[in-house]
Amino acid sequence: MTALSPAVPVPAHIPPEAVYDFDMRHDPALLANPHERVRELLRDAPPVFWTPRNGGRWIVIGHPELFQASRDTETFSSGLMPRAQLAAMMAMMPKDLPRIPQATPITMDPPEHGKFRGPLQKTFSPRAAMNQIDDIRALADELIDKVIDQGHCDFISAIAEPLPVTVFLKMMGLPPERLAEFRVLVHEFLENTTTDNMVAAASMSRKVADAMLGEILARKDDPRDDIISLLWATEIDGAPMTLELMEDYCVLLFIAGLDTVINGMGFGIRHLAMNPDLQDKLRARPELIVEAAEELLRRYSFTIPMRRVAQDTKLGGFDLKEGETLALYIPGADLDPREFTEPEQFELDRENKVHVAFGVGPHRCLGAHLARVELQVLYQQMLKRLPPFRLDPDAEATFHSGNIIAFDTLPLRWD
Ligand code: HEM
């Protein structure tokens, strides 16, 4: 079992009733059965609480509080270090150090954020996502074909990982032969998001940018039908695109588009594997899969965006001080009984279907259309092609947690 991160002293302005001891990376109950532990948090901890773990931070699990904090970008900044401080730090670095890409625009606040989100918005339209549907279906079938006769697989390594990574390579105009290399990179990246080591995270961003640098440079003068070419052709406030910004966008798309879909698929398929009746129902009525995919995103939300408190404020009745860190714990918000009736139930016809799995406010997920297409097509093909599947009774699913609650493995069986 991984050791908990050391507890830091509670600052004087934080009252005892605000403190709840929860290590969002290593909590053993979270890693054993993630969303059960999240429900326990909702029962036992206040909607906004402070934990002495992970360096000491606020965690927002309540739905209205998360909504409020996500939209108030003046108070809750996405720049985890103030821009001026970051610029001063960069200026002090030796000039021959490699440049560290900044995932853009996810680390920016409005109004700057909007300016840099614009170019990406065009490339992630619902139509752009639908255009990929046939390729995604063919790919899902190909991956299912590889395991169908063996009666079992680790769903994560056999299907959930290669599918979005292949979609990503194609979308970015990277050759499909680089699948194995990018899968290794996804793993390495993941390992670095489960530590609090800033240096490791920075060098990882450089490594991800380097993996795409050749294609980024090549597409500048030889545009093709891919996102890298499209981004080169955009202007920001009338200024032409730069190589630095291209790196920043590409690093963001790698961070945002891979690990997320992998685990969305994992949680969805795990629920289906535990619920044979639901599998039967969706096999009989595949038109319900679109709704089911949405309810699975709510029931098992798994991303945890971070914010920096940019000015003293109050949230959930407690005083938060400038410079403190805050985790927007979306898995909690989507299971908050104050927002969803019987939130633990998977309910296809629930009244309130508006989940926050894709975030709230100006940073709301740009890849949501694409993610939905990937999830829906995967569920359709798994249910159509495979006989009823179940969790492997001899091998449990294993998890790790950082800014995403993520699977290591999800062993499945079928007859
Ligand atoms: C089930 C899959 C996914 C989930 C649950 C998800 C969730 C999220 C969340 C919660 C945010 C907001 C982060 C914040 O507030 O700081 C976000 C932002 C973002 N996502 Fe996704 N995402 C998914 C898939 C994707 C895919 C496939 C892509 C693209 C390839 C993508 C691209 C982005 C981008 C570019 C942003 C940043 C938007 C901004 O800062 O304005 N996401 N995502």
Short mmCIF file of C-alpha atoms and ligand atoms in Angstrom, two decimals:
data_model
loop_
_atom_site.label_atom_id
_atom_site.label_comp_id
_atom_site.label_asym_id
_atom_site.label_seq_id
_atom_site.Cartn_x
_atom_site.Cartn_y
_atom_site.Cartn_z
CA MET A 1 0.00 0.00 0.00
CA THR A 2 1.32 3.49 -0.86
CA ALA A 3 2.11 5.70 2.12
CA LEU A 4 -0.07 8.75 2.71
CA SER A 5 1.55 12.10 1.97
CA PRO A 6 2.71 13.76 5.23
CA ALA A 7 0.16 15.92 7.04
CA VAL A 8 1.06 19.62 7.29
CA PRO A 9 -0.03 21.82 10.23
CA VAL A 10 -3.49 23.38 10.01
CA PRO A 11 -3.23 27.17 9.34
CA ALA A 12 -4.67 29.41 12.08
CA HIS A 13 -7.63 30.71 10.01
CA ILE A 14 -9.00 27.20 9.39
CA PRO A 15 -11.42 26.03 12.10
CA PRO A 16 -11.45 22.34 13.19
CA GLU A 17 -14.89 21.80 11.62
CA ALA A 18 -13.39 22.61 8.19
CA VAL A 19 -10.68 19.95 8.49
CA TYR A 20 -11.09 16.44 7.11
CA ASP A 21 -8.13 14.15 6.56
CA PHE A 22 -8.21 12.94 2.96
CA ASP A 23 -5.22 12.21 0.72
CA MET A 24 -6.66 12.61 -2.77
CA ARG A 25 -3.75 10.65 -4.26
CA HIS A 26 -3.24 7.77 -1.84
CA ASP A 27 -6.40 7.34 0.28
CA PRO A 28 -6.66 3.53 0.52
CA ALA A 29 -10.48 3.43 0.46
CA LEU A 30 -10.51 5.69 -2.60
CA LEU A 31 -8.10 3.40 -4.41
CA ALA A 32 -10.10 0.31 -3.41
CA ASN A 33 -13.51 1.53 -4.58
CA PRO A 34 -13.34 5.14 -5.74
CA HIS A 35 -16.94 6.35 -5.92
CA GLU A 36 -17.99 4.56 -2.73
CA ARG A 37 -15.31 6.56 -0.94
CA VAL A 38 -16.55 9.74 -2.65
CA ARG A 39 -20.05 9.05 -1.30
CA GLU A 40 -18.54 8.55 2.14
CA LEU A 41 -16.85 11.94 1.83
CA LEU A 42 -20.18 13.52 0.95
CA ARG A 43 -21.67 11.95 4.09
CA ASP A 44 -18.82 12.70 6.51
CA ALA A 45 -17.06 15.87 5.34
CA PRO A 46 -18.40 19.39 4.75
CA PRO A 47 -19.11 20.37 1.07
CA VAL A 48 -15.90 22.43 1.19
CA PHE A 49 -13.18 21.04 3.46
CA TRP A 50 -9.47 21.47 4.10
CA THR A 51 -7.18 18.46 4.17
CA PRO A 52 -3.67 18.50 5.68
CA ARG A 53 -2.53 16.02 2.99
CA ASN A 54 -0.98 16.76 -0.42
CA GLY A 55 0.67 19.89 0.93
CA GLY A 56 -2.54 21.12 2.58
CA ARG A 57 -5.45 22.09 0.30
CA TRP A 58 -9.13 22.86 0.06
CA ILE A 59 -11.35 20.26 -1.57
CA VAL A 60 -14.79 21.17 -2.94
CA ILE A 61 -17.11 18.18 -3.13
CA GLY A 62 -20.48 19.99 -2.96
CA HIS A 63 -22.30 20.71 -6.22
CA PRO A 64 -23.41 24.34 -5.62
CA GLU A 65 -20.03 25.22 -4.13
CA LEU A 66 -18.16 23.64 -7.05
CA PHE A 67 -20.42 25.50 -9.49
CA GLN A 68 -19.74 28.78 -7.73
CA ALA A 69 -15.96 28.31 -7.55
CA SER A 70 -15.69 27.13 -11.19
CA ARG A 71 -17.42 30.24 -12.50
CA ASP A 72 -15.69 32.78 -10.29
CA THR A 73 -12.40 32.89 -12.16
CA GLU A 74 -11.30 36.15 -10.51
CA THR A 75 -11.22 34.46 -7.12
CA PHE A 76 -10.30 30.94 -8.23
CA SER A 77 -7.51 31.13 -10.80
CA SER A 78 -6.45 28.39 -13.20
CA GLY A 79 -2.92 29.76 -13.18
CA LEU A 80 -1.53 27.66 -10.36
CA MET A 81 1.24 30.22 -10.00
CA PRO A 82 0.45 33.94 -10.48
CA ARG A 83 1.55 34.97 -14.01
CA ALA A 84 3.97 37.65 -12.75
CA GLN A 85 5.64 35.15 -10.41
CA LEU A 86 5.86 32.58 -13.21
CA ALA A 87 7.42 35.15 -15.58
CA ALA A 88 9.92 36.19 -12.88
CA MET A 89 10.83 32.56 -12.23
CA MET A 90 11.28 31.85 -15.96
CA ALA A 91 13.48 34.95 -16.33
CA MET A 92 15.78 33.64 -13.60
CA MET A 93 16.25 30.24 -15.28
CA PRO A 94 19.50 29.65 -17.20
CA LYS A 95 18.86 30.53 -20.85
CA ASP A 96 20.11 27.19 -22.16
CA LEU A 97 17.46 25.20 -20.26
CA PRO A 98 14.82 23.71 -22.54
CA ARG A 99 11.56 25.66 -22.64
CA ILE A 100 8.75 24.23 -20.47
CA PRO A 101 5.48 24.25 -22.42
CA GLN A 102 2.43 25.66 -20.60
CA ALA A 103 -0.80 23.77 -21.35
CA THR A 104 -2.83 26.52 -23.05
CA PRO A 105 -5.50 27.83 -22.42
CA ILE A 106 -6.30 25.59 -19.41
CA THR A 107 -3.79 27.44 -17.20
CA MET A 108 -5.13 30.92 -18.13
CA ASP A 109 -7.93 33.09 -16.74
CA PRO A 110 -10.39 35.32 -18.59
CA PRO A 111 -10.08 37.60 -20.49
CA GLU A 112 -6.77 36.18 -21.77
CA HIS A 113 -8.19 32.65 -21.69
CA GLY A 114 -10.93 33.39 -24.28
CA LYS A 115 -8.43 34.72 -26.78
CA PHE A 116 -6.46 31.47 -26.71
CA ARG A 117 -9.46 29.13 -26.48
CA GLY A 118 -10.91 30.53 -29.75
CA PRO A 119 -8.60 28.71 -32.18
CA LEU A 120 -9.25 25.34 -30.50
CA GLN A 121 -13.01 25.87 -30.43
CA LYS A 122 -13.21 25.73 -34.23
CA THR A 123 -11.44 22.38 -34.37
CA PHE A 124 -13.69 20.68 -31.79
CA SER A 125 -17.17 21.26 -33.27
CA PRO A 126 -19.88 18.58 -33.00
CA ARG A 127 -19.51 18.08 -36.76
CA ALA A 128 -15.76 17.51 -36.50
CA ALA A 129 -16.48 14.83 -33.88
CA MET A 130 -19.20 13.17 -35.97
CA ASN A 131 -16.84 13.06 -38.97
CA GLN A 132 -14.68 10.63 -37.03
CA ILE A 133 -17.48 8.25 -36.07
CA ASP A 134 -16.85 5.60 -38.77
CA ASP A 135 -13.14 5.47 -38.05
CA ILE A 136 -13.78 5.18 -34.32
CA ARG A 137 -16.25 2.33 -34.87
CA ALA A 138 -13.82 0.45 -37.12
CA LEU A 139 -11.10 0.90 -34.56
CA ALA A 140 -13.29 -0.32 -31.68
CA ASP A 141 -14.18 -3.41 -33.74
CA GLU A 142 -10.55 -4.08 -34.55
CA LEU A 143 -9.57 -3.97 -30.86
CA ILE A 144 -12.53 -6.13 -29.80
CA ASP A 145 -11.62 -8.66 -32.53
CA LYS A 146 -8.19 -9.09 -31.00
CA VAL A 147 -9.59 -10.32 -27.66
CA ILE A 148 -13.04 -11.73 -28.47
CA ASP A 149 -11.96 -15.40 -28.74
CA GLN A 150 -9.84 -15.46 -25.60
CA GLY A 151 -12.86 -14.92 -23.27
CA HIS A 152 -11.09 -12.37 -21.11
CA CYS A 153 -8.96 -9.23 -21.29
CA ASP A 154 -7.62 -6.36 -19.30
CA PHE A 155 -10.03 -3.82 -20.75
CA ILE A 156 -7.72 -0.86 -20.05
CA SER A 157 -4.64 -2.08 -21.92
CA ALA A 158 -6.53 -4.01 -24.62
CA ILE A 159 -9.16 -1.43 -25.60
CA ALA A 160 -9.57 1.72 -23.46
CA GLU A 161 -5.99 2.87 -24.01
CA PRO A 162 -5.25 2.12 -27.67
CA LEU A 163 -8.60 3.53 -28.84
CA PRO A 164 -8.30 7.20 -27.79
CA VAL A 165 -4.55 7.23 -28.35
CA THR A 166 -5.10 6.12 -31.98
CA VAL A 167 -7.89 8.71 -32.40
CA PHE A 168 -5.51 11.34 -31.02
CA LEU A 169 -2.67 10.39 -33.39
CA LYS A 170 -5.00 10.61 -36.38
CA MET A 171 -6.59 13.87 -35.29
CA MET A 172 -3.17 15.46 -34.79
CA GLY A 173 -1.80 14.04 -38.06
CA LEU A 174 0.75 11.82 -36.31
CA PRO A 175 1.54 8.44 -37.92
CA PRO A 176 -0.41 5.45 -36.49
CA GLU A 177 2.88 3.52 -36.19
CA ARG A 178 3.69 5.68 -33.19
CA LEU A 179 0.90 4.11 -31.11
CA ALA A 180 3.23 2.06 -28.88
CA GLU A 181 5.48 5.06 -28.24
CA PHE A 182 2.54 7.29 -27.30
CA ARG A 183 1.08 4.65 -25.02
CA VAL A 184 4.37 4.61 -23.12
CA LEU A 185 4.23 8.40 -22.98
CA VAL A 186 0.67 8.32 -21.59
CA HIS A 187 1.86 5.94 -18.84
CA GLU A 188 4.85 8.07 -17.99
CA PHE A 189 2.69 11.16 -17.94
CA LEU A 190 0.25 9.46 -15.60
CA GLU A 191 2.97 8.49 -13.18
CA ASN A 192 3.99 12.11 -13.00
CA THR A 193 0.48 13.38 -12.29
CA THR A 194 0.26 11.13 -9.24
CA THR A 195 3.19 12.86 -7.55
CA ASP A 196 3.33 16.43 -6.25
CA ASN A 197 6.76 16.88 -7.89
CA MET A 198 6.63 20.08 -10.01
CA VAL A 199 10.03 19.45 -11.65
CA ALA A 200 9.00 16.00 -12.84
CA ALA A 201 5.73 17.45 -14.19
CA ALA A 202 7.61 20.22 -16.04
CA SER A 203 10.09 17.88 -17.69
CA MET A 204 7.21 15.60 -18.67
CA SER A 205 5.51 18.48 -20.54
CA ARG A 206 8.79 19.03 -22.40
CA LYS A 207 8.95 15.35 -23.29
CA VAL A 208 5.36 15.38 -24.62
CA ALA A 209 6.10 18.50 -26.73
CA ASP A 210 9.31 16.92 -28.03
CA ALA A 211 7.39 13.84 -29.14
CA MET A 212 5.29 16.07 -31.41
CA LEU A 213 7.89 18.69 -32.34
CA GLY A 214 8.92 17.02 -35.63
CA GLU A 215 5.31 16.98 -36.90
CA ILE A 216 4.63 20.48 -35.59
CA LEU A 217 7.60 21.82 -37.60
CA ALA A 218 6.78 19.74 -40.66
CA ARG A 219 3.14 20.89 -40.86
CA LYS A 220 4.05 24.58 -40.78
CA ASP A 221 4.94 24.68 -44.48
CA ASP A 222 3.16 21.50 -45.54
CA PRO A 223 -0.38 21.73 -44.12
CA ARG A 224 -2.64 18.67 -44.19
CA ASP A 225 -6.09 17.83 -42.86
CA ASP A 226 -5.24 17.70 -39.15
CA ILE A 227 -5.36 19.82 -36.00
CA ILE A 228 -1.67 20.75 -36.07
CA SER A 229 -2.10 22.23 -39.58
CA LEU A 230 -5.36 23.96 -38.59
CA LEU A 231 -3.73 25.56 -35.57
CA TRP A 232 -0.79 26.82 -37.61
CA ALA A 233 -3.29 28.61 -39.83
CA THR A 234 -4.95 30.53 -36.98
CA GLU A 235 -4.09 33.97 -35.67
CA ILE A 236 -4.34 35.23 -32.11
CA ASP A 237 -5.45 38.86 -32.02
CA GLY A 238 -4.13 39.36 -35.53
CA ALA A 239 -0.70 37.93 -34.67
CA PRO A 240 0.51 34.80 -36.47
CA MET A 241 0.86 31.49 -34.65
CA THR A 242 4.19 30.79 -32.98
CA LEU A 243 6.09 27.55 -32.42
CA GLU A 244 5.91 28.07 -28.63
CA LEU A 245 2.14 28.36 -28.70
CA MET A 246 1.86 25.32 -30.99
CA GLU A 247 3.77 23.33 -28.38
CA ASP A 248 1.50 24.65 -25.62
CA TYR A 249 -1.67 23.65 -27.49
CA CYS A 250 -0.32 20.20 -28.38
CA VAL A 251 0.68 19.48 -24.77
CA LEU A 252 -2.79 20.49 -23.61
CA LEU A 253 -4.51 18.22 -26.12
CA PHE A 254 -2.33 15.31 -25.04
CA ILE A 255 -3.10 15.97 -21.35
CA ALA A 256 -6.80 16.63 -21.84
CA GLY A 257 -7.81 14.13 -24.47
CA LEU A 258 -6.24 10.79 -23.58
CA ASP A 259 -6.31 9.92 -19.92
CA THR A 260 -9.83 11.32 -19.68
CA VAL A 261 -11.40 9.15 -22.36
CA ILE A 262 -9.45 6.07 -21.19
CA ASN A 263 -10.96 6.31 -17.72
CA GLY A 264 -14.42 7.39 -18.85
CA MET A 265 -14.51 4.14 -20.83
CA GLY A 266 -13.14 2.22 -17.84
CA PHE A 267 -15.81 3.40 -15.40
CA GLY A 268 -18.61 2.93 -17.96
CA ILE A 269 -17.57 -0.61 -18.88
CA ARG A 270 -17.00 -1.51 -15.22
CA HIS A 271 -20.57 -0.48 -14.39
CA LEU A 272 -21.91 -2.49 -17.34
CA ALA A 273 -19.81 -5.49 -16.28
CA MET A 274 -21.34 -5.30 -12.79
CA ASN A 275 -24.89 -4.94 -14.15
CA PRO A 276 -25.89 -7.73 -16.54
CA ASP A 277 -29.52 -6.51 -16.57
CA LEU A 278 -28.42 -3.14 -17.89
CA GLN A 279 -26.36 -4.88 -20.58
CA ASP A 280 -29.48 -6.86 -21.62
CA LYS A 281 -31.57 -3.71 -21.70
CA LEU A 282 -29.07 -1.78 -23.83
CA ARG A 283 -28.54 -4.73 -26.17
CA ALA A 284 -32.31 -4.89 -26.70
CA ARG A 285 -32.65 -1.13 -27.05
CA PRO A 286 -29.33 0.30 -28.34
CA GLU A 287 -30.99 3.69 -28.90
CA LEU A 288 -30.73 4.13 -25.10
CA ILE A 289 -26.92 4.00 -25.20
CA VAL A 290 -26.60 7.76 -25.78
CA GLU A 291 -28.51 8.47 -22.55
CA ALA A 292 -26.70 5.69 -20.74
CA ALA A 293 -23.31 7.17 -21.67
CA GLU A 294 -24.38 10.50 -20.14
CA GLU A 295 -25.64 8.93 -16.92
CA LEU A 296 -22.41 6.92 -16.63
CA LEU A 297 -20.42 10.15 -16.91
CA ARG A 298 -22.46 11.60 -14.02
CA ARG A 299 -22.44 8.51 -11.84
CA TYR A 300 -18.69 8.06 -12.22
CA SER A 301 -17.22 11.51 -12.83
CA PHE A 302 -13.47 11.27 -12.39
CA THR A 303 -11.63 14.55 -13.12
CA ILE A 304 -10.34 16.94 -10.46
CA PRO A 305 -9.28 20.34 -11.87
CA MET A 306 -7.12 22.49 -9.59
CA ARG A 307 -7.38 26.19 -8.77
CA ARG A 308 -5.34 28.77 -6.85
CA VAL A 309 -7.20 31.10 -4.49
CA ALA A 310 -6.31 34.48 -6.06
CA GLN A 311 -7.88 36.66 -3.34
CA ASP A 312 -9.19 36.09 0.19
CA THR A 313 -12.74 34.81 0.02
CA LYS A 314 -15.42 32.68 1.67
CA LEU A 315 -16.62 29.37 0.27
CA GLY A 316 -18.93 26.87 1.95
CA GLY A 317 -18.93 29.10 5.05
CA PHE A 318 -15.12 29.01 5.53
CA ASP A 319 -12.41 31.63 4.98
CA LEU A 320 -10.00 30.82 2.18
CA LYS A 321 -6.77 32.81 1.92
CA GLU A 322 -4.97 34.09 -1.17
CA GLY A 323 -2.38 31.60 -2.39
CA GLU A 324 -4.15 28.48 -1.08
CA THR A 325 -4.84 25.56 -3.39
CA LEU A 326 -8.31 24.26 -4.16
CA ALA A 327 -9.36 21.01 -5.83
CA LEU A 328 -12.64 21.04 -7.77
CA TYR A 329 -13.64 17.51 -6.87
CA ILE A 330 -16.12 16.88 -9.70
CA PRO A 331 -16.74 13.22 -8.69
CA GLY A 332 -18.26 14.61 -5.48
CA ALA A 333 -20.40 17.30 -7.13
CA ASP A 334 -22.00 14.76 -9.47
CA LEU A 335 -22.96 12.53 -6.51
CA ASP A 336 -24.21 15.37 -4.28
CA PRO A 337 -27.66 14.39 -2.94
CA ARG A 338 -28.55 18.08 -2.72
CA GLU A 339 -28.45 18.17 -6.53
CA PHE A 340 -29.36 14.64 -7.66
CA THR A 341 -32.09 12.45 -6.18
CA GLU A 342 -30.64 9.10 -5.12
CA PRO A 343 -27.33 10.00 -6.79
CA GLU A 344 -25.88 6.50 -6.30
CA GLN A 345 -28.56 5.03 -8.58
CA PHE A 346 -27.88 4.66 -12.29
CA GLU A 347 -31.14 6.16 -13.55
CA LEU A 348 -31.76 6.51 -17.27
CA ASP A 349 -34.80 8.71 -16.84
CA ARG A 350 -33.71 10.92 -13.98
CA GLU A 351 -35.25 14.38 -13.96
CA ASN A 352 -32.02 16.33 -13.61
CA LYS A 353 -29.57 15.08 -16.22
CA VAL A 354 -27.24 18.09 -16.15
CA HIS A 355 -23.97 16.69 -14.82
CA VAL A 356 -20.68 18.54 -14.42
CA ALA A 357 -18.35 15.76 -15.65
CA PHE A 358 -17.02 18.10 -18.36
CA GLY A 359 -16.53 20.97 -15.94
CA VAL A 360 -18.32 24.28 -15.43
CA GLY A 361 -17.55 27.85 -16.54
CA PRO A 362 -15.12 29.17 -19.15
CA HIS A 363 -12.86 26.09 -19.10
CA ARG A 364 -15.70 23.67 -19.82
CA CYS A 365 -14.31 20.77 -21.82
CA LEU A 366 -13.63 21.53 -25.49
CA GLY A 367 -13.40 17.86 -26.38
CA ALA A 368 -16.80 16.89 -24.95
CA HIS A 369 -18.34 16.17 -28.38
CA LEU A 370 -15.44 13.97 -29.37
CA ALA A 371 -15.39 12.25 -25.96
CA ARG A 372 -19.11 11.50 -26.22
CA VAL A 373 -18.72 9.98 -29.68
CA GLU A 374 -15.83 7.80 -28.48
CA LEU A 375 -17.75 6.61 -25.40
CA GLN A 376 -21.05 5.96 -27.18
CA VAL A 377 -19.44 4.07 -30.06
CA LEU A 378 -17.35 1.98 -27.67
CA TYR A 379 -20.44 0.97 -25.62
CA GLN A 380 -22.39 0.21 -28.82
CA GLN A 381 -19.66 -2.06 -30.19
CA MET A 382 -18.85 -3.78 -26.87
CA LEU A 383 -22.53 -4.62 -26.37
CA LYS A 384 -23.10 -5.63 -29.97
CA ARG A 385 -19.97 -7.72 -30.47
CA LEU A 386 -19.24 -9.33 -27.10
CA PRO A 387 -21.43 -11.81 -25.21
CA PRO A 388 -22.47 -10.65 -21.71
CA PHE A 389 -19.24 -9.64 -19.94
CA ARG A 390 -18.49 -9.48 -16.21
CA LEU A 391 -15.74 -8.45 -13.83
CA ASP A 392 -13.09 -11.15 -13.61
CA PRO A 393 -13.75 -12.90 -10.27
CA ASP A 394 -10.03 -13.81 -10.00
CA ALA A 395 -8.52 -10.37 -10.61
CA GLU A 396 -9.77 -7.09 -9.20
CA ALA A 397 -9.71 -3.74 -10.96
CA THR A 398 -6.91 -1.52 -9.64
CA PHE A 399 -6.80 2.28 -9.46
CA HIS A 400 -4.52 5.24 -8.85
CA SER A 401 -5.46 8.84 -8.34
CA GLY A 402 -4.08 12.28 -9.14
CA ASN A 403 -5.98 14.93 -11.08
CA ILE A 404 -7.97 12.02 -12.41
CA ILE A 405 -9.27 8.94 -10.66
CA ALA A 406 -7.78 6.39 -13.00
CA PHE A 407 -7.59 2.67 -13.68
CA ASP A 408 -4.43 0.60 -13.73
CA THR A 409 -6.32 -2.48 -14.83
CA LEU A 410 -9.89 -3.64 -15.40
CA PRO A 411 -9.94 -7.43 -15.91
CA LEU A 412 -13.09 -8.68 -17.69
CA ARG A 413 -14.42 -12.14 -18.55
CA TRP A 414 -17.07 -13.51 -20.90
CA ASP A 415 -18.14 -17.01 -22.01
C1 HEM B 1 -14.73 11.71 -20.90
C2 HEM B 1 -13.75 12.46 -21.34
C3 HEM B 1 -13.43 13.85 -20.84
C4 HEM B 1 -13.72 14.45 -19.65
C5 HEM B 1 -14.50 13.87 -18.46
C6 HEM B 1 -13.17 15.79 -19.70
C7 HEM B 1 -13.27 16.71 -18.68
C8 HEM B 1 -12.79 18.00 -18.74
C9 HEM B 1 -12.91 18.98 -17.68
C10 HEM B 1 -13.55 18.73 -16.34
C11 HEM B 1 -12.34 20.13 -18.11
C12 HEM B 1 -12.26 21.45 -17.33
C13 HEM B 1 -10.94 21.62 -16.65
C14 HEM B 1 -10.88 22.86 -15.80
O1 HEM B 1 -11.91 23.43 -15.42
O2 HEM B 1 -9.75 23.26 -15.44
C15 HEM B 1 -11.84 19.89 -19.44
C16 HEM B 1 -11.18 20.82 -20.22
C17 HEM B 1 -10.68 20.56 -21.47
N1 HEM B 1 -10.83 19.40 -22.20
FE1 HEM B 1 -11.77 17.73 -21.61
N2 HEM B 1 -12.54 15.96 -20.91
C18 HEM B 1 -12.70 14.81 -21.65
C19 HEM B 1 -12.22 14.58 -22.92
C20 HEM B 1 -11.56 15.49 -23.70
C21 HEM B 1 -11.08 15.26 -25.05
C22 HEM B 1 -11.28 13.97 -25.85
C23 HEM B 1 -10.44 16.40 -25.45
C24 HEM B 1 -9.74 16.71 -26.75
C25 HEM B 1 -9.03 15.93 -27.46
C26 HEM B 1 -10.54 17.36 -24.37
C27 HEM B 1 -10.06 18.64 -24.42
C28 HEM B 1 -10.19 19.57 -23.40
C29 HEM B 1 -9.60 20.90 -23.47
C30 HEM B 1 -8.82 21.48 -24.65
C31 HEM B 1 -9.91 21.53 -22.25
C32 HEM B 1 -9.47 22.93 -21.80
C33 HEM B 1 -10.52 23.94 -22.09
C34 HEM B 1 -10.16 25.31 -21.55
O3 HEM B 1 -9.27 25.47 -20.72
O4 HEM B 1 -10.81 26.26 -22.01
N3 HEM B 1 -11.22 16.78 -23.32
N4 HEM B 1 -12.12 18.59 -19.81
#
